[in-house]
Amino acid sequence: MTTSSTSAASPTTRVPTTSREQPRGSAFNRAHLRSTPGFYRRAWYQFRQNKIALAGLILSALMVAFVLAAGIIANITGHTYWEGDLADQFIAPFSPGYLLGSDGNGRDVLVRAAYGGRISLTVAGLASLLLLVIGTTVGAISGYFGGFVDSVLMRIVDVLLCIPGLPLLILVFSVFTPGPYMLAVFIALLGWAGGARLIRGEVLSLRKRDYVEAARVLGASDSRIIFRHIIPNVIPLLLVSLSLALPGLILVEATLSFLGFGVQIPIPSWGNMLENAREYFTRSWANVLIPGLFIYMTVLSISLVGNGLRDALDPRLSR
Amino acid sequence: MTVYIIRRLLICIPILFGVTLLTFLIVNARGNPVADLALNPRYRAEDIERIRSSMGLDEPVLVRYGIWVSAVLRGDLGLSLSNNTPVRDRIFDVLPNTIVLTGVAFLAALLISIPLGVISAVMRNTWFDHIVTVGTVAAFAVPAFWLGLMLILLFASQFREWGLPSLPVSGMVDRRGGGDLLDRLSHLILPVTALAIADLAGWTRYIRSQMLEVVRQDYVQTARAKGLSDRIVLFGHAFRNALLPLVTLMGLSLPGLIGGSFIIETVFAWPGIGRLTVDAARASDYTLIMGAVFIASVLTLLANLLADIAYALLDPRIRYG
């Protein structure tokens, strides 16, 4: 269950449900319209009305542009992310040559933040995609077929949901020391359970809809029903979950790297830049402030986009 | 009700078995842990073999799992690999500290978010509401450990520089002559702030929207139409029902709070289960990490159980049995 809501969530789009169950199907259900192109056009229109979400989208785009431009920034400043000049230790931000200052090894914080952000966003993005693929597959199988398969899969979900995420990841990464890509894979492998449960609930309610029954009566195969009739109707929910999972995963990567269990030096990430800055804490507060601000701005802007998407795509989810 | 609680407890048993199996398999996925000894020329092959069998590592994985689980069932979590003390003692020595930290954070978030949420719903679209809304959106996204670091920087170094009173930033008590209630409370302020901020923001938003939704319900309109005062309608009718889903939400946030305490404890040098685990992981003390993950999962299950029971008690519409 998501807890967030912005002031922009207009109360008129909310469908009050007193029961916690998913509403059962009717021929004129809204979900029926979801997969039509007009649905997305209308959602985009609604999203654009939401100024806060739009600001979030612009800020996220700027952040992505910044990390993609890491190479260009490195060229302009003439600094790399791994080489430092020990004569240039702890330079304050906004100094000539070092826009965001330098760290304890005399490395340019701006260049490191750009490369570090690239790693952080790649890990979080890859993890969230994988997580949704696994979650959707498991959720769809579980919700569609039900019975024994469903109960086995849901017990696995129960187990994964009851272990607090961070301790489990610390355990895994004390055993393995993976590179950035495998890090994302591991995070996804342990984090898909919540998404699977969400999708399962949705599929469970879609499965009983009249149009699915109709498709079955017409002789459609299971895979055709799942891929042609159910998945398209789950996509809005997936988009919302993706945009709401991403900020959380950026935080997970940052936390792990900060503790020394995530992205390993010399590869920079916003998390291990903070770990590095912590060692000479009192010498330079800017080194602690800057990577954290990057994490904060990114997480904030993406969650604003997520909230806007949720309000635009699935009014029932907004609270 | 008793039947419901017993059934809920029974469901926990297979889940906990799943937890032990998963953690055991993860730790064993690395293969033979003594193999690295072969790199040391001073170990002979037969020595390595002897060490391996003395640790029970020549048994098949499932047999070893059985041995470990049956020990866990008897309350024995094994010996810590780094100093041979029982894992159970090491965890239970620090567990109360973690419970104090998360408990105070939980209470703080609760006591602040309820009035904030209710007032901003009542004062909808006033400056107060706007400030609360912006503040909660901004606070929800703050990385907790970074906030902790910034608080330490601010209170430990900047405030001292400016001549302002500073707050303690590490540990639970002052090493020199501390230990009274005031000292303990002052050590709690910063870690609790960093730990509670996300839940505080999330809950406030939730309570606000929940209140707004309940206020539109028919029975609230009826109460108002009867001529009851705003205060009675608000607290007697609306507030009680708005709180109901919050119970579930709080149960759901507890795992996050327990997980969050792992990093906050590390940042603030708080001697709890989180810091113990992080230190254990740095020292590759697998038995200790496995024990800590197990205990953290038990805590999570208990928290969820309590939330479910509270929900069933509070909402007569829930059918249990």
XYZ file of C-alpha atoms in Angstrom:
640
model
C 0.000 0.000 0.000
C 1.287 3.379 -0.864
C 0.946 6.158 1.600
C 1.695 9.207 -0.406
C -0.528 11.810 -1.864
C 0.053 15.291 -3.075
C -2.236 18.210 -2.668
C -2.681 18.040 -6.404
C -4.615 14.776 -6.074
C -8.048 16.081 -6.800
C -10.668 14.491 -4.577
C -13.140 14.150 -7.412
C -11.049 11.500 -9.146
C -11.025 9.347 -6.057
C -13.345 6.405 -5.869
C -14.168 5.768 -2.239
C -14.102 2.090 -1.432
C -15.169 1.025 2.005
C -14.117 -2.552 1.539
C -10.474 -3.439 1.156
C -11.290 -5.914 -1.583
C -10.794 -5.120 -5.224
C -14.063 -4.133 -6.846
C -15.584 -7.002 -8.784
C -16.044 -6.642 -12.478
C -18.909 -5.132 -14.369
C -19.368 -4.721 -18.079
C -18.756 -1.009 -17.894
C -15.749 -1.110 -15.693
C -13.129 1.563 -16.079
C -10.448 -1.068 -16.499
C -12.075 -1.990 -19.757
C -11.019 1.330 -21.177
C -7.494 1.309 -19.871
C -5.768 -0.283 -22.801
C -7.204 2.081 -25.388
C -4.916 4.792 -26.773
C -7.341 7.451 -25.602
C -6.701 6.356 -22.043
C -3.039 7.319 -22.213
C -3.793 10.544 -24.060
C -6.195 11.521 -21.320
C -3.718 10.486 -18.640
C -0.961 12.583 -20.229
C -3.348 15.507 -20.372
C -4.112 15.075 -16.688
C -0.450 14.713 -15.864
C 0.352 17.993 -17.610
C -2.218 19.815 -15.491
C -0.276 18.748 -12.434
C 2.382 21.457 -12.077
C 4.231 19.720 -9.248
C 4.541 16.478 -11.184
C 5.674 18.397 -14.242
C 8.371 20.142 -12.199
C 9.453 16.707 -10.964
C 9.658 15.445 -14.533
C 11.814 18.389 -15.617
C 14.129 17.993 -12.628
C 14.470 14.233 -13.264
C 15.247 14.926 -16.910
C 17.919 17.445 -15.896
C 19.409 14.869 -13.529
C 19.538 12.239 -16.276
C 21.071 14.788 -18.653
C 23.679 15.633 -16.018
C 24.808 12.040 -15.515
C 24.765 11.342 -19.261
C 27.005 14.362 -19.758
C 29.606 12.966 -17.344
C 32.149 12.492 -20.137
C 31.631 16.027 -21.438
C 31.937 17.479 -17.941
C 35.156 15.551 -17.434
C 36.495 16.960 -20.713
C 35.605 20.537 -19.838
C 37.054 20.441 -16.337
C 40.006 18.321 -17.412
C 39.541 16.071 -14.372
C 38.796 12.356 -14.209
C 36.757 10.705 -11.503
C 39.641 8.579 -10.262
C 42.697 10.855 -10.433
C 43.155 13.421 -7.698
C 45.706 16.135 -7.156
C 46.803 15.973 -3.540
C 47.754 19.632 -3.710
C 44.067 20.388 -4.312
C 42.553 18.685 -1.257
C 39.327 20.013 0.260
C 38.794 22.902 -2.105
C 35.563 24.714 -1.281
C 32.689 24.627 -3.788
C 32.476 27.420 -6.387
C 36.241 27.725 -6.594
C 37.870 28.199 -10.006
C 38.433 24.826 -11.644
C 36.336 23.004 -9.050
C 32.694 24.035 -9.315
C 31.605 21.704 -6.518
C 34.948 21.614 -4.724
C 37.262 18.657 -4.289
C 37.384 15.721 -1.916
C 40.029 14.393 0.456
C 42.012 12.876 -2.405
C 41.847 16.104 -4.389
C 39.352 14.693 -6.873
C 36.787 16.898 -8.575
C 33.426 16.411 -6.822
C 31.448 17.607 -9.862
C 32.977 14.977 -12.148
C 32.620 12.285 -9.493
C 28.993 13.238 -8.868
C 28.236 12.910 -12.586
C 29.924 9.496 -12.940
C 28.639 8.393 -9.543
C 25.134 9.412 -10.481
C 25.410 7.409 -13.673
C 26.217 4.313 -11.633
C 23.557 5.025 -9.010
C 20.834 5.613 -11.578
C 21.910 2.612 -13.654
C 21.829 0.273 -10.661
C 18.469 1.613 -9.448
C 16.940 1.674 -12.932
C 18.113 -1.819 -13.834
C 17.014 -3.178 -10.456
C 13.554 -1.635 -10.742
C 13.041 -2.985 -14.271
C 14.139 -6.505 -13.318
C 12.096 -6.339 -10.161
C 8.985 -5.464 -12.122
C 9.597 -8.161 -14.721
C 9.931 -10.810 -12.011
C 7.089 -9.341 -9.959
C 4.736 -9.144 -12.947
C 5.518 -12.643 -14.138
C 5.054 -14.184 -10.716
C 1.999 -12.044 -9.950
C 0.341 -12.823 -13.270
C 0.981 -16.569 -13.012
C -0.169 -16.599 -9.415
C -3.292 -14.556 -9.973
C -4.289 -16.192 -13.244
C -3.772 -19.846 -12.474
C -4.502 -19.757 -8.749
C -4.625 -23.014 -6.830
C -1.449 -24.823 -5.869
C 0.917 -22.652 -7.939
C -0.580 -19.572 -6.352
C -0.179 -20.797 -2.799
C 3.432 -21.880 -3.326
C 4.379 -18.566 -4.931
C 2.558 -16.546 -2.297
C 4.344 -18.374 0.522
C 7.642 -17.345 -1.082
C 6.309 -13.793 -1.221
C 5.372 -13.992 2.467
C 8.892 -15.066 3.372
C 10.540 -12.313 1.323
C 8.204 -9.680 2.713
C 8.823 -10.594 6.316
C 12.610 -10.204 6.198
C 13.507 -6.530 6.558
C 15.172 -5.569 3.267
C 18.356 -3.923 4.446
C 19.532 -6.709 6.802
C 18.910 -9.304 4.093
C 20.888 -7.319 1.525
C 23.696 -6.824 4.031
C 23.772 -10.591 4.502
C 23.895 -11.201 0.754
C 26.604 -8.648 0.111
C 28.737 -9.880 2.964
C 28.810 -13.200 1.103
C 29.111 -11.838 -2.439
C 30.911 -8.736 -3.673
C 29.280 -8.122 -7.027
C 29.908 -5.413 -9.602
C 27.261 -2.745 -10.253
C 25.173 -4.835 -12.673
C 25.083 -7.930 -10.504
C 24.298 -5.668 -7.568
C 21.137 -4.599 -9.375
C 20.297 -8.233 -10.152
C 20.657 -9.247 -6.510
C 18.551 -6.313 -5.316
C 15.840 -7.274 -7.820
C 15.975 -10.967 -6.891
C 15.212 -10.133 -3.276
C 12.824 -7.246 -3.844
C 10.123 -8.418 -6.247
C 7.710 -9.734 -3.643
C 5.710 -6.559 -2.996
C 5.165 -5.973 -6.718
C 4.119 -9.576 -7.264
C 1.471 -9.300 -4.588
C 0.161 -6.067 -6.109
C -0.039 -7.493 -9.640
C -1.582 -10.712 -8.374
C -4.421 -8.787 -6.774
C -5.015 -6.866 -9.962
C -4.913 -9.985 -12.160
C -7.224 -11.761 -9.748
C -9.856 -9.110 -10.277
C -9.259 -8.772 -14.046
C -9.536 -12.515 -14.583
C -13.221 -12.503 -13.656
C -14.146 -9.597 -15.923
C -16.735 -10.222 -18.589
C -14.410 -9.470 -21.485
C -11.915 -12.054 -20.251
C -14.702 -14.606 -19.924
C -15.818 -13.649 -23.414
C -12.325 -14.194 -24.792
C -12.219 -17.586 -23.121
C -15.590 -18.577 -24.535
C -14.301 -17.637 -27.974
C -11.513 -20.164 -27.459
C -8.545 -17.922 -26.658
C -5.576 -19.703 -25.111
C -4.264 -18.869 -21.636
C -1.230 -17.079 -23.009
C -3.377 -15.042 -25.397
C -5.693 -14.021 -22.562
C -2.762 -13.112 -20.325
C -0.771 -11.155 -22.901
C -3.582 -9.633 -24.981
C -6.269 -9.005 -22.421
C -4.800 -8.887 -18.939
C -1.268 -7.474 -19.201
C -2.318 -4.355 -21.195
C -4.699 -3.538 -18.389
C -1.986 -3.982 -15.792
C 0.457 -1.650 -17.571
C -0.795 1.579 -15.949
C -0.320 -0.045 -12.561
C 3.169 -1.154 -13.647
C 4.138 2.351 -14.736
C 3.023 3.715 -11.392
C 4.859 1.012 -9.432
C 7.985 1.565 -11.503
C 8.056 5.286 -10.788
C 7.348 4.702 -7.120
C 9.902 1.877 -6.771
C 12.729 3.783 -8.435
C 13.302 6.389 -5.687
C 13.288 3.641 -3.064
C 15.897 1.681 -5.003
C 18.117 4.742 -5.390
C 18.037 4.970 -1.608
C 18.768 1.242 -1.246
C 21.826 1.497 -3.488
C 23.026 4.636 -1.693
C 22.542 3.021 1.713
C 24.367 -0.169 0.739
C 27.241 1.706 -0.889
C 27.468 3.993 2.115
C 27.844 0.963 4.390
C 30.483 -0.431 2.042
C 28.384 -3.330 0.750
C 27.206 -1.832 -2.524
C 29.169 -0.281 -5.352
C 32.847 -0.768 -4.565
C 35.605 1.789 -5.022
C 37.171 2.840 -7.387
C 33.790 2.963 -9.148
C 32.078 6.029 -7.708
C 28.443 6.149 -6.671
C 26.604 8.763 -4.673
C 26.506 6.340 -1.751
C 30.204 5.549 -1.601
C 31.074 9.228 -2.137
C 29.247 9.801 1.142
C 31.130 6.942 2.765
C 34.356 8.508 1.560
C 33.346 11.961 2.826
C 32.475 10.538 6.215
C 36.113 9.645 6.859
C 37.133 13.277 6.951
C 33.875 14.537 8.150
C 34.905 17.666 9.971
C 37.405 18.797 7.322
C 34.820 19.397 4.645
C 31.084 19.546 5.213
C 30.498 20.258 1.526
C 31.676 16.748 0.637
C 28.903 15.325 2.802
C 26.316 17.820 1.616
C 26.736 17.519 -2.152
C 26.321 13.773 -2.904
C 23.430 13.716 -0.447
C 21.758 16.621 -2.201
C 22.068 14.798 -5.510
C 20.418 11.705 -4.009
C 17.768 13.833 -2.363
C 16.906 15.865 -5.484
C 16.712 12.750 -7.643
C 14.591 10.793 -5.188
C 12.313 13.775 -4.646
C 11.808 14.572 -8.320
C 11.155 10.969 -9.326
C 8.655 10.479 -6.513
C 6.838 13.645 -7.606
C 6.601 12.163 -11.094
C 5.381 8.923 -9.560
C 2.668 10.659 -7.581
C 1.569 12.558 -10.672
C 1.493 9.365 -12.736
C -0.550 7.620 -10.089
C -3.099 10.394 -9.976
C -3.295 10.491 -13.764
C -3.293 6.755 -14.478
C -5.083 5.117 -11.627
C -7.321 7.294 -9.510
C -8.180 4.360 -7.305
C -4.597 4.144 -6.070
C -4.378 7.719 -4.878
C -4.906 8.234 -1.233
C -10.632 -14.027 18.572
C -8.344 -16.519 20.296
C -8.775 -18.864 17.362
C -7.853 -16.025 15.019
C -4.688 -15.216 16.955
C -3.678 -18.873 17.101
C -4.245 -19.261 13.378
C -2.203 -16.156 12.640
C 0.584 -17.507 14.862
C 0.523 -20.848 13.059
C 0.942 -19.111 9.705
C 4.138 -17.549 11.041
C 5.814 -20.920 11.546
C 6.286 -21.910 7.881
C 7.281 -18.343 7.083
C 10.033 -18.443 9.672
C 11.212 -21.775 8.257
C 11.380 -20.078 4.880
C 13.470 -17.292 6.384
C 15.961 -19.723 7.891
C 16.179 -21.707 4.642
C 16.750 -18.573 2.562
C 19.438 -17.118 4.825
C 21.146 -20.494 5.095
C 21.191 -20.990 1.339
C 22.567 -17.479 0.757
C 25.422 -18.020 3.175
C 26.167 -21.439 1.675
C 25.988 -20.220 -1.911
C 29.616 -19.231 -1.668
C 30.742 -22.844 -1.564
C 33.489 -24.213 0.635
C 34.577 -21.504 3.082
C 37.753 -23.301 4.151
C 38.984 -23.582 0.559
C 40.749 -20.234 0.947
C 43.056 -21.810 3.546
C 44.770 -23.690 0.732
C 46.309 -20.382 -0.304
C 48.332 -20.468 2.887
C 51.341 -22.751 2.350
C 51.582 -23.472 6.068
C 48.343 -25.481 6.000
C 48.681 -29.045 4.835
C 45.837 -30.593 2.867
C 44.961 -32.927 5.737
C 44.815 -29.974 8.149
C 42.326 -28.231 5.932
C 40.310 -31.425 5.714
C 40.358 -31.752 9.512
C 39.195 -28.152 10.014
C 36.479 -28.741 7.452
C 35.126 -31.817 9.158
C 35.485 -30.316 12.648
C 33.162 -27.521 11.532
C 30.742 -30.054 10.102
C 31.295 -28.756 6.614
C 31.724 -32.191 5.040
C 28.030 -32.910 5.530
C 25.599 -32.197 2.663
C 23.959 -28.771 2.698
C 20.529 -30.024 3.715
C 21.929 -32.041 6.616
C 23.798 -28.970 7.842
C 20.617 -26.945 7.470
C 18.788 -29.515 9.570
C 21.451 -29.329 12.267
C 21.341 -25.524 12.291
C 17.556 -25.269 12.286
C 17.119 -27.800 15.072
C 19.608 -25.777 17.115
C 17.711 -22.575 16.300
C 14.490 -24.258 17.418
C 16.117 -24.978 20.751
C 17.068 -21.317 21.001
C 20.717 -21.867 20.095
C 21.901 -19.582 17.294
C 25.420 -20.944 17.340
C 28.746 -19.307 18.133
C 29.911 -16.028 16.684
C 32.727 -16.719 14.218
C 34.710 -13.688 15.315
C 34.939 -14.285 19.061
C 33.263 -17.608 19.864
C 30.625 -16.102 22.136
C 27.052 -17.364 21.715
C 25.264 -15.400 18.968
C 22.100 -15.367 21.052
C 23.803 -13.530 23.910
C 25.388 -10.990 21.627
C 22.057 -10.251 19.951
C 19.979 -10.149 23.112
C 22.544 -7.918 24.813
C 21.890 -5.164 22.283
C 18.308 -5.923 21.250
C 16.762 -3.707 23.985
C 18.737 -0.740 22.636
C 17.291 -1.259 19.175
C 13.804 -1.611 20.599
C 14.246 1.632 22.533
C 15.418 3.464 19.410
C 12.726 2.158 17.054
C 10.041 2.371 19.747
C 10.784 6.012 20.514
C 10.971 6.801 16.782
C 7.631 5.064 16.248
C 5.977 6.960 19.105
C 7.455 10.264 18.013
C 6.233 9.781 14.453
C 2.790 8.812 15.758
C 2.424 11.658 18.235
C 3.484 14.281 15.715
C 1.831 12.941 12.569
C -1.688 12.558 13.998
C -2.180 16.178 15.094
C -0.384 17.465 11.987
C -2.512 15.362 9.663
C -5.807 16.128 11.393
C -5.153 19.856 11.670
C -4.048 20.205 8.072
C -7.158 18.311 6.945
C -9.387 20.545 9.050
C -7.591 23.659 7.845
C -7.586 22.474 4.264
C -6.136 24.925 1.732
C -4.888 27.346 4.355
C -1.242 28.375 4.675
C -0.796 25.787 7.443
C -2.041 23.005 5.180
C 0.219 24.128 2.338
C 3.269 24.217 4.581
C 2.490 20.744 5.939
C 1.915 19.358 2.433
C 5.139 20.777 1.029
C 7.009 19.760 4.171
C 5.812 16.166 4.070
C 6.613 15.788 0.372
C 10.077 17.181 1.014
C 10.662 15.109 4.148
C 9.440 11.850 2.634
C 12.292 11.754 0.137
C 15.161 12.597 2.496
C 17.772 9.823 2.670
C 17.717 8.989 6.389
C 21.430 8.271 6.775
C 22.379 11.474 4.978
C 20.046 13.438 7.211
C 21.779 11.768 10.146
C 25.206 12.795 8.831
C 24.056 16.373 8.279
C 22.557 16.502 11.775
C 25.848 15.304 13.217
C 27.751 17.911 11.217
C 25.376 20.608 12.333
C 25.181 19.682 15.981
C 28.638 18.286 16.604
C 30.753 20.754 14.721
C 28.887 23.831 13.508
C 26.871 24.578 16.642
C 29.971 24.240 18.774
C 31.763 26.632 16.466
C 28.945 29.140 16.741
C 28.856 28.785 20.511
C 25.422 27.189 20.567
C 24.603 24.238 22.830
C 25.356 20.979 21.013
C 23.646 17.608 21.197
C 25.405 14.288 21.686
C 25.865 12.516 18.357
C 27.085 9.042 19.219
C 26.267 6.214 21.555
C 23.499 5.936 24.119
C 25.019 7.586 27.180
C 27.815 10.013 27.907
C 30.925 8.001 28.751
C 31.847 10.456 31.510
C 29.243 10.442 34.236
C 26.249 10.064 31.968
C 23.435 7.605 32.282
C 20.620 9.568 33.875
C 17.336 10.018 32.063
C 18.161 13.454 30.678
C 21.455 12.219 29.272
C 19.755 9.229 27.661
C 17.027 11.380 26.169
C 19.503 13.845 24.721
C 21.346 10.958 23.043
C 18.064 9.824 21.509
C 17.066 13.126 19.877
C 19.194 13.077 16.735
C 18.963 9.358 15.825
C 15.223 9.387 16.423
C 14.827 12.456 14.213
C 16.707 10.810 11.368
C 14.876 7.498 11.788
C 11.353 8.853 12.210
C 11.257 11.559 9.555
C 10.123 9.435 6.590
C 7.339 7.657 8.466
C 6.319 10.915 10.088
C 5.886 12.501 6.679
C 4.157 9.492 5.155
C 1.714 9.059 8.003
C 0.868 12.759 8.118
C -0.079 12.734 4.451
C -2.048 9.552 4.909
C -3.987 10.840 7.925
C -4.749 14.080 6.101
C -6.190 12.381 3.032
C -7.963 9.802 5.164
C -9.622 12.546 7.232
C -10.678 14.385 4.084
C -12.224 11.214 2.750
C -14.068 10.319 5.950
C -15.449 13.836 6.347
C -17.307 13.419 3.054
C -19.039 10.221 4.176
C -22.775 10.206 4.761
C -22.676 9.389 8.439
C -20.517 12.438 9.108
C -22.973 14.600 7.170
C -25.764 13.062 9.249
C -23.980 13.807 12.497
C -23.465 17.351 11.377
C -27.104 17.655 10.256
C -28.215 16.512 13.703
C -26.631 19.697 14.964
C -23.660 18.158 16.787
C -20.788 20.528 17.380
C -17.857 20.442 14.978
C -15.605 19.092 17.660
C -17.790 16.113 18.466
C -18.271 15.323 14.790
C -14.572 15.616 14.167
C -13.261 13.547 17.039
C -16.227 11.331 17.837
C -17.187 10.396 14.297
C -14.575 11.236 11.724
C -11.270 10.801 13.517
C -11.942 7.313 14.866
C -12.685 5.902 11.463
C -9.890 7.782 9.777
C -7.487 6.131 12.204
C -8.515 2.612 11.325
C -6.464 2.093 8.162
C -3.576 3.814 9.900
C -3.195 0.768 12.153
C -2.463 -1.418 9.135
C -0.180 1.206 7.668
C 1.823 1.393 10.885
C 2.152 -2.363 10.999
C 3.432 -2.244 7.435
C 5.961 0.478 8.212
C 7.530 -1.431 11.080
C 9.820 -3.591 8.912
C 11.054 -0.397 7.294
C 11.648 1.121 10.699
C 13.577 -1.941 11.853
C 15.577 -1.950 8.607
C 16.123 1.797 8.903
C 17.496 1.406 12.397
C 20.269 -0.732 10.902
C 21.800 2.228 9.130
C 20.881 4.910 11.658
C 22.577 2.861 14.369
C 25.702 2.691 12.251
C 25.699 6.443 11.630
C 25.131 7.346 15.276
C 27.255 4.564 16.799
C 24.134 3.298 18.570
C 24.941 -0.075 20.166
C 21.991 -1.990 18.706
C 21.348 -5.033 16.554
C 21.845 -3.008 13.357
C 25.315 -1.855 14.181
C 26.142 -5.348 15.436
C 25.053 -6.781 12.076
C 26.962 -4.256 9.995
C 30.103 -4.897 12.040
C 29.526 -8.650 11.733
C 29.139 -8.335 7.970
C 32.397 -6.395 7.724
C 34.101 -9.164 9.706
C 32.384 -11.940 7.660
C 30.850 -13.253 10.883
C 28.138 -15.249 9.117
C 26.585 -16.989 12.109
C 26.011 -13.626 13.759
C 24.463 -12.068 10.622
C 22.188 -15.071 10.131
C 21.057 -14.827 13.727
C 20.438 -11.090 13.416
C 18.451 -11.478 10.187
C 16.398 -14.202 11.854
C 15.655 -12.058 14.913
C 14.824 -9.048 12.728
C 12.360 -11.222 10.794
C 10.778 -12.468 14.010
C 10.346 -8.852 15.111
C 8.744 -7.990 11.777
C 6.335 -10.914 11.979
C 5.397 -9.957 15.534
C 4.780 -6.364 14.449
C 2.557 -7.477 11.565
C 0.716 -9.834 13.889
C 0.081 -7.055 16.393
C -1.182 -4.783 13.620
C -3.586 -7.469 12.376
C -4.886 -8.164 15.856
C -5.311 -4.461 16.587
C -7.152 -4.074 13.306
C -9.456 -6.995 14.050
C -10.163 -5.626 17.513
C -10.876 -2.131 16.255
C -12.942 -2.925 13.207
C -16.000 -5.090 13.930
C -16.533 -5.520 10.173
C -13.483 -7.743 9.963
C -14.535 -11.347 10.175
C -12.000 -13.525 11.828
C -12.257 -17.181 12.600
